[in-house]
Amino acid sequence: MNLSTLAANAPKAELHLHIEGSFEPELMFEMARRNGVKLPFASVEEIRAAYDFSNLQEFLDIYYQGMSVLLCEQDFYDLTWAYLTHAAADHVIHTEIFFDPQGHTERGVEFADVIGGISRALGDAKDQLGISSKLIMCFLRHLPEEDALATWNAAQPFLSMIDGVGLDSSEVGHPPSKFKKVFAKAKAAGLQLVAHAGEEGPPEYVWEALNELQVDRIDHGNRSLEDDKLVAHLAKASMCLTVCPLSNLKLCVVDDMREHPIRNMLESGLLAMINSDDPSYFGGYVNANYAAVIEALDLNRSEVETLLRNSFIGAFMDDAAKAQALSKLDAYLSGV
Ligand code: HPA
Ligand code: ZN
């Protein structure tokens, strides 16, 4: 069997997915119309044509513009449900979703409506699609830590719906250490911790995420490969890296998919796995990301199996759920 097909049909987990980055232009237009919001684009085609980025910031500018049509609880439900139906089609059986509350509350949207709509869709996905999930609240790192602390306070009534906190948005100039206080509070509350690091930022930012924030996972982490000591440390700690190949290509973190570092990561003993990041903006959901690296790098079967297994090993599932998911994957792999 062709390895892209093998990967496509395999049960898998996705651990790096910004729900606002799954907003397809068709749904964006429909929501803009029903909410009476004007988008600065005349058509779906015009929006898609604007998805041509030369760095992270160019993407973020359009990403924040897109999310401006999300206003009420039902909007967040519809956005999340649309992603979950794509995930189900890609045989995702467990997903860990990021959301950016500050991108909404600063526009006057209620925190309760944001988290309420997302959580209701995640509950329905468990019942109707058999997809389990975790929810990770991200802080926007281009804003001051005081804003992150205010968001942490606003989240207190909803902590039972939140499994972890993360750090996203413009990386360079906003090191992880800027968010030490708010991450310490989240850790004290028993939440899981993740941070985007080493996407555009240097290896020092990955060290800071580990040492100053005490993260449980690194999102992206590509530039870790520039520091041999860091690679050895990440490998020894079995620290999961949530890697996003099509995102890396679209944001010019790699110039060509044939130069993508995923094989180097595996050969260095890193616990890397594959994700879609912002699938609507970067040209595909998780299976398209597997296919892109399998084809460009001619990955072998053992490498593909490792990536699939790592998707569950790096997840924040409890031990029993993780063991069950891994045996489901092993059963699939032994039959193909
Ligand atoms: N990097 C940083 N911030 C983000 C991203 C990303 O890839 N996607 C959405 N916010
Ligand atoms: Zn991301």
mmCIF file of C-alpha atoms and ligand atoms in Angstrom:
data_model
loop_
_atom_site.group_PDB
_atom_site.id
_atom_site.type_symbol
_atom_site.label_atom_id
_atom_site.label_comp_id
_atom_site.label_asym_id
_atom_site.label_seq_id
_atom_site.Cartn_x
_atom_site.Cartn_y
_atom_site.Cartn_z
ATOM 1 C CA MET A 1 0.000 0.000 0.000
ATOM 2 C CA ASN A 2 1.115 3.516 -0.824
ATOM 3 C CA LEU A 3 2.432 5.095 2.413
ATOM 4 C CA SER A 4 0.384 8.289 2.085
ATOM 5 C CA THR A 5 -2.755 6.142 1.900
ATOM 6 C CA LEU A 6 -1.545 4.034 4.819
ATOM 7 C CA ALA A 7 -1.061 7.202 6.889
ATOM 8 C CA ALA A 8 -4.347 8.717 5.721
ATOM 9 C CA ASN A 9 -6.399 5.729 6.881
ATOM 10 C CA ALA A 10 -4.562 5.261 10.170
ATOM 11 C CA PRO A 11 -6.095 6.321 13.480
ATOM 12 C CA LYS A 12 -4.106 9.318 14.669
ATOM 13 C CA ALA A 13 -3.988 12.279 17.048
ATOM 14 C CA GLU A 14 -3.576 15.932 16.155
ATOM 15 C CA LEU A 15 -1.862 18.048 18.830
ATOM 16 C CA HIS A 16 -1.246 21.418 17.147
ATOM 17 C CA LEU A 17 -4.350 22.992 15.684
ATOM 18 C CA HIS A 18 -5.488 26.598 16.087
ATOM 19 C CA ILE A 19 -9.256 26.458 15.851
ATOM 20 C CA GLU A 20 -9.362 29.986 14.371
ATOM 21 C CA GLY A 21 -6.905 28.750 11.706
ATOM 22 C CA SER A 22 -9.406 26.157 10.512
ATOM 23 C CA PHE A 23 -11.831 28.921 9.431
ATOM 24 C CA GLU A 24 -12.608 28.177 5.776
ATOM 25 C CA PRO A 25 -13.426 31.218 3.592
ATOM 26 C CA GLU A 26 -16.875 29.823 2.672
ATOM 27 C CA LEU A 27 -17.921 29.666 6.336
ATOM 28 C CA MET A 28 -16.262 33.047 6.975
ATOM 29 C CA PHE A 29 -18.426 34.649 4.279
ATOM 30 C CA GLU A 30 -21.598 32.981 5.515
ATOM 31 C CA MET A 31 -20.918 34.167 9.073
ATOM 32 C CA ALA A 32 -20.011 37.697 7.938
ATOM 33 C CA ARG A 33 -23.375 37.857 6.161
ATOM 34 C CA ARG A 34 -25.446 36.533 9.064
ATOM 35 C CA ASN A 35 -23.618 38.797 11.558
ATOM 36 C CA GLY A 36 -23.742 41.881 9.340
ATOM 37 C CA VAL A 37 -19.936 42.232 9.389
ATOM 38 C CA LYS A 38 -18.084 43.512 6.336
ATOM 39 C CA LEU A 39 -15.010 41.585 5.204
ATOM 40 C CA PRO A 40 -12.324 43.447 3.242
ATOM 41 C CA PHE A 41 -12.634 40.818 0.471
ATOM 42 C CA ALA A 42 -15.240 40.571 -2.295
ATOM 43 C CA SER A 43 -15.228 36.784 -2.703
ATOM 44 C CA VAL A 44 -13.958 33.444 -1.448
ATOM 45 C CA GLU A 45 -11.482 33.434 -4.357
ATOM 46 C CA GLU A 46 -10.151 36.835 -3.307
ATOM 47 C CA ILE A 47 -9.611 35.608 0.250
ATOM 48 C CA ARG A 48 -7.755 32.500 -0.929
ATOM 49 C CA ALA A 49 -5.599 34.610 -3.246
ATOM 50 C CA ALA A 50 -4.506 36.650 -0.208
ATOM 51 C CA TYR A 51 -3.066 33.503 1.448
ATOM 52 C CA ASP A 52 0.406 34.078 0.101
ATOM 53 C CA PHE A 53 2.756 34.708 3.014
ATOM 54 C CA SER A 54 6.462 35.324 3.294
ATOM 55 C CA ASN A 55 6.645 35.051 7.092
ATOM 56 C CA LEU A 56 4.635 34.411 10.259
ATOM 57 C CA GLN A 57 3.563 38.062 10.704
ATOM 58 C CA GLU A 58 2.021 38.315 7.234
ATOM 59 C CA PHE A 59 -0.093 35.272 8.058
ATOM 60 C CA LEU A 60 -1.049 36.573 11.520
ATOM 61 C CA ASP A 61 -2.308 39.884 10.104
ATOM 62 C CA ILE A 62 -4.830 38.063 7.909
ATOM 63 C CA TYR A 63 -5.608 35.435 10.586
ATOM 64 C CA TYR A 64 -6.738 38.123 13.055
ATOM 65 C CA GLN A 65 -8.787 39.822 10.324
ATOM 66 C CA GLY A 66 -10.542 36.516 9.511
ATOM 67 C CA MET A 67 -11.539 35.809 13.100
ATOM 68 C CA SER A 68 -13.218 39.216 13.414
ATOM 69 C CA VAL A 69 -16.501 37.800 12.064
ATOM 70 C CA LEU A 70 -16.822 35.365 15.007
ATOM 71 C CA LEU A 71 -19.268 36.998 17.429
ATOM 72 C CA CYS A 72 -21.611 34.611 19.227
ATOM 73 C CA GLU A 73 -21.585 31.168 20.844
ATOM 74 C CA GLN A 74 -23.073 29.515 17.758
ATOM 75 C CA ASP A 75 -20.266 30.961 15.591
ATOM 76 C CA PHE A 76 -17.650 29.246 17.764
ATOM 77 C CA TYR A 77 -19.686 26.039 17.692
ATOM 78 C CA ASP A 78 -19.949 26.096 13.888
ATOM 79 C CA LEU A 79 -16.231 26.860 13.466
ATOM 80 C CA THR A 80 -15.222 24.003 15.773
ATOM 81 C CA TRP A 81 -17.721 21.539 14.324
ATOM 82 C CA ALA A 82 -16.479 22.233 10.782
ATOM 83 C CA TYR A 83 -12.905 21.381 11.869
ATOM 84 C CA LEU A 84 -14.072 18.233 13.663
ATOM 85 C CA THR A 85 -15.820 16.876 10.557
ATOM 86 C CA HIS A 86 -12.553 17.345 8.592
ATOM 87 C CA ALA A 87 -10.643 15.663 11.426
ATOM 88 C CA ALA A 88 -13.040 12.700 11.409
ATOM 89 C CA ALA A 89 -12.577 12.333 7.638
ATOM 90 C CA ASP A 90 -8.800 12.188 8.253
ATOM 91 C CA HIS A 91 -9.222 9.429 10.899
ATOM 92 C CA VAL A 92 -8.245 11.724 13.769
ATOM 93 C CA ILE A 93 -9.518 9.986 16.923
ATOM 94 C CA HIS A 94 -8.017 12.459 19.408
ATOM 95 C CA THR A 95 -7.389 16.186 18.971
ATOM 96 C CA GLU A 96 -5.885 18.894 21.180
ATOM 97 C CA ILE A 97 -7.183 22.276 20.108
ATOM 98 C CA PHE A 98 -5.735 25.753 20.693
ATOM 99 C CA PHE A 99 -7.922 28.802 20.974
ATOM 100 C CA ASP A 100 -6.930 32.473 21.220
ATOM 101 C CA PRO A 101 -9.407 34.129 23.649
ATOM 102 C CA GLN A 102 -7.621 37.502 23.442
ATOM 103 C CA GLY A 103 -8.350 37.647 19.704
ATOM 104 C CA HIS A 104 -12.046 37.710 20.661
ATOM 105 C CA THR A 105 -12.386 39.351 24.078
ATOM 106 C CA GLU A 106 -10.466 42.413 22.883
ATOM 107 C CA ARG A 107 -13.258 42.850 20.267
ATOM 108 C CA GLY A 108 -15.942 42.701 22.963
ATOM 109 C CA VAL A 109 -16.898 39.029 22.576
ATOM 110 C CA GLU A 110 -17.729 37.284 25.868
ATOM 111 C CA PHE A 111 -15.198 34.690 27.076
ATOM 112 C CA ALA A 112 -18.183 32.459 27.949
ATOM 113 C CA ASP A 113 -19.414 32.484 24.338
ATOM 114 C CA VAL A 114 -15.978 31.615 22.951
ATOM 115 C CA ILE A 115 -15.314 28.691 25.257
ATOM 116 C CA GLY A 116 -18.971 27.662 25.407
ATOM 117 C CA GLY A 117 -19.290 27.193 21.643
ATOM 118 C CA ILE A 118 -15.970 25.398 21.290
ATOM 119 C CA SER A 119 -16.656 23.061 24.238
ATOM 120 C CA ARG A 120 -20.177 22.231 23.068
ATOM 121 C CA ALA A 121 -18.809 21.134 19.668
ATOM 122 C CA LEU A 122 -16.073 19.064 21.363
ATOM 123 C CA GLY A 123 -18.735 17.346 23.476
ATOM 124 C CA ASP A 124 -20.812 16.561 20.387
ATOM 125 C CA ALA A 125 -17.698 15.236 18.614
ATOM 126 C CA LYS A 126 -17.134 12.751 21.434
ATOM 127 C CA ASP A 127 -20.727 11.502 21.136
ATOM 128 C CA GLN A 128 -21.260 11.683 17.377
ATOM 129 C CA LEU A 129 -17.800 11.286 15.822
ATOM 130 C CA GLY A 130 -15.947 9.275 18.472
ATOM 131 C CA ILE A 131 -13.245 11.972 18.725
ATOM 132 C CA SER A 132 -11.787 12.696 22.169
ATOM 133 C CA SER A 133 -10.186 16.069 22.827
ATOM 134 C CA LYS A 134 -8.295 18.465 25.065
ATOM 135 C CA LEU A 135 -8.605 22.240 24.993
ATOM 136 C CA ILE A 136 -5.557 24.524 25.266
ATOM 137 C CA MET A 137 -5.937 28.253 25.893
ATOM 138 C CA CYS A 138 -3.180 30.264 24.192
ATOM 139 C CA PHE A 139 -1.831 33.650 25.222
ATOM 140 C CA LEU A 140 -0.916 36.118 22.465
ATOM 141 C CA ARG A 141 2.778 36.759 23.026
ATOM 142 C CA HIS A 142 2.864 40.109 21.180
ATOM 143 C CA LEU A 143 0.684 41.531 24.002
ATOM 144 C CA PRO A 144 2.007 42.350 27.514
ATOM 145 C CA GLU A 145 2.039 39.675 30.222
ATOM 146 C CA GLU A 146 -0.497 41.794 32.142
ATOM 147 C CA ASP A 147 -3.026 41.035 29.379
ATOM 148 C CA ALA A 148 -2.268 37.316 29.640
ATOM 149 C CA LEU A 149 -2.770 37.534 33.419
ATOM 150 C CA ALA A 150 -6.128 39.293 32.894
ATOM 151 C CA THR A 151 -7.115 36.500 30.494
ATOM 152 C CA TRP A 152 -6.039 33.917 33.074
ATOM 153 C CA ASN A 153 -8.316 35.641 35.594
ATOM 154 C CA ALA A 154 -11.220 35.765 33.106
ATOM 155 C CA ALA A 155 -10.772 32.022 32.503
ATOM 156 C CA GLN A 156 -11.126 31.036 36.189
ATOM 157 C CA PRO A 157 -14.878 30.196 36.050
ATOM 158 C CA PHE A 158 -14.175 27.919 33.055
ATOM 159 C CA LEU A 159 -11.050 26.084 34.256
ATOM 160 C CA SER A 160 -12.839 22.731 34.246
ATOM 161 C CA MET A 161 -13.138 23.068 30.448
ATOM 162 C CA ILE A 162 -9.434 23.914 29.959
ATOM 163 C CA ASP A 163 -6.682 21.280 29.927
ATOM 164 C CA GLY A 164 -3.646 23.400 29.176
ATOM 165 C CA VAL A 165 -2.218 26.773 28.271
ATOM 166 C CA GLY A 166 -0.015 27.704 25.315
ATOM 167 C CA LEU A 167 1.826 30.615 23.765
ATOM 168 C CA ASP A 168 1.359 31.738 20.164
ATOM 169 C CA SER A 169 1.432 34.748 17.766
ATOM 170 C CA SER A 170 4.553 36.792 16.805
ATOM 171 C CA GLU A 171 7.562 34.927 18.177
ATOM 172 C CA VAL A 172 10.694 37.000 17.546
ATOM 173 C CA GLY A 173 11.100 39.725 20.190
ATOM 174 C CA HIS A 174 8.629 37.998 22.525
ATOM 175 C CA PRO A 175 10.607 35.278 24.329
ATOM 176 C CA PRO A 176 8.895 32.683 26.527
ATOM 177 C CA SER A 177 10.419 34.246 29.686
ATOM 178 C CA LYS A 178 8.035 37.210 29.198
ATOM 179 C CA PHE A 179 5.204 34.880 30.349
ATOM 180 C CA LYS A 180 6.848 33.275 33.370
ATOM 181 C CA LYS A 181 4.287 34.504 35.926
ATOM 182 C CA VAL A 182 1.172 33.406 34.063
ATOM 183 C CA PHE A 183 2.643 29.995 33.203
ATOM 184 C CA ALA A 184 3.552 29.480 36.875
ATOM 185 C CA LYS A 185 -0.082 30.144 37.793
ATOM 186 C CA ALA A 186 -1.308 27.645 35.180
ATOM 187 C CA LYS A 187 1.160 25.040 36.437
ATOM 188 C CA ALA A 188 0.023 25.586 40.028
ATOM 189 C CA ALA A 189 -3.564 25.018 38.840
ATOM 190 C CA GLY A 190 -2.511 21.621 37.441
ATOM 191 C CA LEU A 191 -2.762 22.493 33.743
ATOM 192 C CA GLN A 192 -0.522 21.161 30.981
ATOM 193 C CA LEU A 193 1.870 23.690 29.462
ATOM 194 C CA VAL A 194 2.959 24.151 25.838
ATOM 195 C CA ALA A 195 4.602 26.977 23.896
ATOM 196 C CA HIS A 196 5.389 27.768 20.287
ATOM 197 C CA ALA A 197 9.178 27.990 20.167
ATOM 198 C CA GLY A 198 11.832 27.696 17.491
ATOM 199 C CA GLU A 199 9.443 28.355 14.600
ATOM 200 C CA GLU A 200 11.085 31.685 13.686
ATOM 201 C CA GLY A 201 12.761 32.271 17.041
ATOM 202 C CA PRO A 202 16.225 30.943 17.996
ATOM 203 C CA PRO A 203 17.078 27.787 19.981
ATOM 204 C CA GLU A 204 17.418 29.967 23.100
ATOM 205 C CA TYR A 205 13.633 30.411 23.031
ATOM 206 C CA VAL A 206 13.208 26.621 23.174
ATOM 207 C CA TRP A 207 15.583 26.489 26.174
ATOM 208 C CA GLU A 208 13.531 29.256 27.839
ATOM 209 C CA ALA A 209 10.254 27.428 27.208
ATOM 210 C CA LEU A 210 11.759 24.349 28.878
ATOM 211 C CA ASN A 211 13.625 25.970 31.746
ATOM 212 C CA GLU A 212 11.614 29.081 32.562
ATOM 213 C CA LEU A 213 8.074 28.000 31.623
ATOM 214 C CA GLN A 214 8.548 24.260 32.273
ATOM 215 C CA VAL A 215 6.523 23.254 29.256
ATOM 216 C CA ASP A 216 5.345 19.702 28.626
ATOM 217 C CA ARG A 217 5.553 20.038 24.830
ATOM 218 C CA ILE A 218 7.201 22.313 22.265
ATOM 219 C CA ASP A 219 5.090 23.556 19.340
ATOM 220 C CA HIS A 220 7.148 23.539 16.116
ATOM 221 C CA GLY A 221 10.685 23.479 17.565
ATOM 222 C CA ASN A 222 12.330 23.390 14.112
ATOM 223 C CA ARG A 223 15.238 25.619 15.043
ATOM 224 C CA SER A 224 16.194 23.301 17.937
ATOM 225 C CA LEU A 225 18.239 21.464 15.325
ATOM 226 C CA GLU A 226 20.731 24.351 15.307
ATOM 227 C CA ASP A 227 21.823 23.432 18.863
ATOM 228 C CA ASP A 228 23.215 19.909 19.404
ATOM 229 C CA LYS A 229 23.004 20.166 23.193
ATOM 230 C CA LEU A 230 19.355 21.126 22.928
ATOM 231 C CA VAL A 231 18.598 18.221 20.585
ATOM 232 C CA ALA A 232 20.247 15.800 23.010
ATOM 233 C CA HIS A 233 18.290 17.310 25.905
ATOM 234 C CA LEU A 234 14.939 17.135 24.064
ATOM 235 C CA ALA A 235 15.598 13.537 23.015
ATOM 236 C CA LYS A 236 16.597 12.448 26.523
ATOM 237 C CA ALA A 237 13.499 14.112 28.011
ATOM 238 C CA SER A 238 11.214 12.525 25.353
ATOM 239 C CA MET A 239 9.889 16.035 24.770
ATOM 240 C CA CYS A 240 7.252 16.005 22.056
ATOM 241 C CA LEU A 241 7.668 18.438 19.135
ATOM 242 C CA THR A 242 4.402 19.204 17.332
ATOM 243 C CA VAL A 243 5.637 19.731 13.776
ATOM 244 C CA CYS A 244 3.567 21.360 11.010
ATOM 245 C CA PRO A 245 5.005 20.743 7.520
ATOM 246 C CA LEU A 246 2.584 22.701 5.293
ATOM 247 C CA SER A 247 2.685 25.611 7.747
ATOM 248 C CA ASN A 248 6.495 25.549 7.600
ATOM 249 C CA LEU A 249 6.364 25.746 3.802
ATOM 250 C CA LYS A 250 3.674 28.469 3.632
ATOM 251 C CA LEU A 251 5.438 30.646 6.244
ATOM 252 C CA CYS A 252 8.871 30.120 4.648
ATOM 253 C CA VAL A 253 10.305 28.322 7.689
ATOM 254 C CA VAL A 254 11.489 25.863 5.003
ATOM 255 C CA ASP A 255 12.043 26.877 1.362
ATOM 256 C CA ASP A 256 11.196 23.505 -0.131
ATOM 257 C CA MET A 257 9.420 20.481 1.369
ATOM 258 C CA ARG A 258 12.394 18.356 0.295
ATOM 259 C CA GLU A 259 14.404 20.295 2.895
ATOM 260 C CA HIS A 260 11.913 19.697 5.703
ATOM 261 C CA PRO A 261 13.736 18.555 8.899
ATOM 262 C CA ILE A 262 11.236 15.883 9.991
ATOM 263 C CA ARG A 263 13.507 12.952 9.041
ATOM 264 C CA ASN A 264 16.489 14.616 10.790
ATOM 265 C CA MET A 265 14.316 15.053 13.869
ATOM 266 C CA LEU A 266 13.414 11.349 13.938
ATOM 267 C CA GLU A 267 17.010 10.303 13.272
ATOM 268 C CA SER A 268 18.108 12.501 16.185
ATOM 269 C CA GLY A 269 15.729 10.614 18.467
ATOM 270 C CA LEU A 270 13.229 13.465 18.824
ATOM 271 C CA LEU A 271 9.588 12.691 19.585
ATOM 272 C CA ALA A 272 8.253 14.578 16.559
ATOM 273 C CA MET A 273 4.765 14.203 15.136
ATOM 274 C CA ILE A 274 2.657 15.746 12.345
ATOM 275 C CA ASN A 275 -0.072 18.421 12.522
ATOM 276 C CA SER A 276 -1.907 20.940 10.371
ATOM 277 C CA ASP A 277 -1.522 24.143 12.512
ATOM 278 C CA ASP A 278 -3.926 26.413 10.531
ATOM 279 C CA PRO A 279 -5.317 24.097 7.835
ATOM 280 C CA SER A 280 -7.561 26.597 6.100
ATOM 281 C CA TYR A 281 -4.646 28.989 5.559
ATOM 282 C CA PHE A 282 -1.845 26.529 4.829
ATOM 283 C CA GLY A 283 -3.407 24.238 2.245
ATOM 284 C CA GLY A 284 -4.553 21.122 4.022
ATOM 285 C CA TYR A 285 -5.686 19.141 7.035
ATOM 286 C CA VAL A 286 -3.515 16.630 8.857
ATOM 287 C CA ASN A 287 -3.524 13.912 6.174
ATOM 288 C CA ALA A 288 -2.310 16.419 3.578
ATOM 289 C CA ASN A 289 0.589 17.181 5.943
ATOM 290 C CA TYR A 290 1.533 13.496 6.214
ATOM 291 C CA ALA A 291 1.322 13.131 2.419
ATOM 292 C CA ALA A 292 3.473 16.217 1.841
ATOM 293 C CA VAL A 293 6.432 14.935 3.890
ATOM 294 C CA ILE A 294 6.027 11.289 2.867
ATOM 295 C CA GLU A 295 6.205 12.266 -0.801
ATOM 296 C CA ALA A 296 8.828 15.032 -0.640
ATOM 297 C CA LEU A 297 11.224 13.092 1.609
ATOM 298 C CA ASP A 298 10.311 9.581 0.477
ATOM 299 C CA LEU A 299 9.793 8.534 4.103
ATOM 300 C CA ASN A 300 9.900 4.802 4.737
ATOM 301 C CA ARG A 301 7.270 2.714 6.480
ATOM 302 C CA SER A 302 9.075 2.648 9.787
ATOM 303 C CA GLU A 303 9.331 6.463 9.818
ATOM 304 C CA VAL A 304 5.623 6.814 9.028
ATOM 305 C CA GLU A 305 4.702 4.363 11.782
ATOM 306 C CA THR A 306 6.885 6.278 14.252
ATOM 307 C CA LEU A 307 5.174 9.567 13.376
ATOM 308 C CA LEU A 308 1.746 8.000 13.877
ATOM 309 C CA ARG A 309 2.731 6.412 17.207
ATOM 310 C CA ASN A 310 4.313 9.678 18.390
ATOM 311 C CA SER A 311 0.994 11.443 17.807
ATOM 312 C CA PHE A 312 -0.482 9.450 20.705
ATOM 313 C CA ILE A 313 2.690 9.233 22.824
ATOM 314 C CA GLY A 314 2.888 13.049 22.905
ATOM 315 C CA ALA A 315 -0.807 13.515 23.707
ATOM 316 C CA PHE A 316 -2.201 14.677 27.048
ATOM 317 C CA MET A 317 -4.498 11.621 27.210
ATOM 318 C CA ASP A 318 -4.553 9.618 30.423
ATOM 319 C CA ASP A 319 -2.532 6.393 30.418
ATOM 320 C CA ALA A 320 -5.506 4.120 29.766
ATOM 321 C CA ALA A 321 -6.799 6.183 26.828
ATOM 322 C CA LYS A 322 -3.289 6.387 25.394
ATOM 323 C CA ALA A 323 -2.745 2.628 25.638
ATOM 324 C CA GLN A 324 -6.101 2.004 23.979
ATOM 325 C CA ALA A 325 -5.345 4.413 21.119
ATOM 326 C CA LEU A 326 -1.890 2.904 20.574
ATOM 327 C CA SER A 327 -3.301 -0.614 20.426
ATOM 328 C CA LYS A 328 -5.916 0.574 17.922
ATOM 329 C CA LEU A 329 -3.091 1.974 15.789
ATOM 330 C CA ASP A 330 -1.042 -1.234 16.142
ATOM 331 C CA ALA A 331 -4.043 -3.328 15.102
ATOM 332 C CA TYR A 332 -4.479 -1.148 12.023
ATOM 333 C CA LEU A 333 -0.768 -1.313 11.135
ATOM 334 C CA SER A 334 -0.609 -5.075 11.499
ATOM 335 C CA GLY A 335 -3.440 -5.407 8.979
ATOM 336 C CA VAL A 336 -1.961 -3.238 6.210
HETATM 337 N N1 HPA B 1 2.713 30.398 15.002
HETATM 338 C C1 HPA B 1 2.448 31.342 15.892
HETATM 339 N N2 HPA B 1 1.218 31.766 16.151
HETATM 340 C C2 HPA B 1 0.196 31.202 15.507
HETATM 341 C C3 HPA B 1 0.415 30.225 14.571
HETATM 342 C C4 HPA B 1 1.741 29.786 14.310
HETATM 343 O O1 HPA B 1 2.036 28.884 13.501
HETATM 344 N N3 HPA B 1 -0.823 29.890 14.095
HETATM 345 C C5 HPA B 1 -1.730 30.646 14.747
HETATM 346 N N4 HPA B 1 -1.111 31.460 15.606
HETATM 347 ZN ZN ZN B 2 0.729 27.001 15.690
#
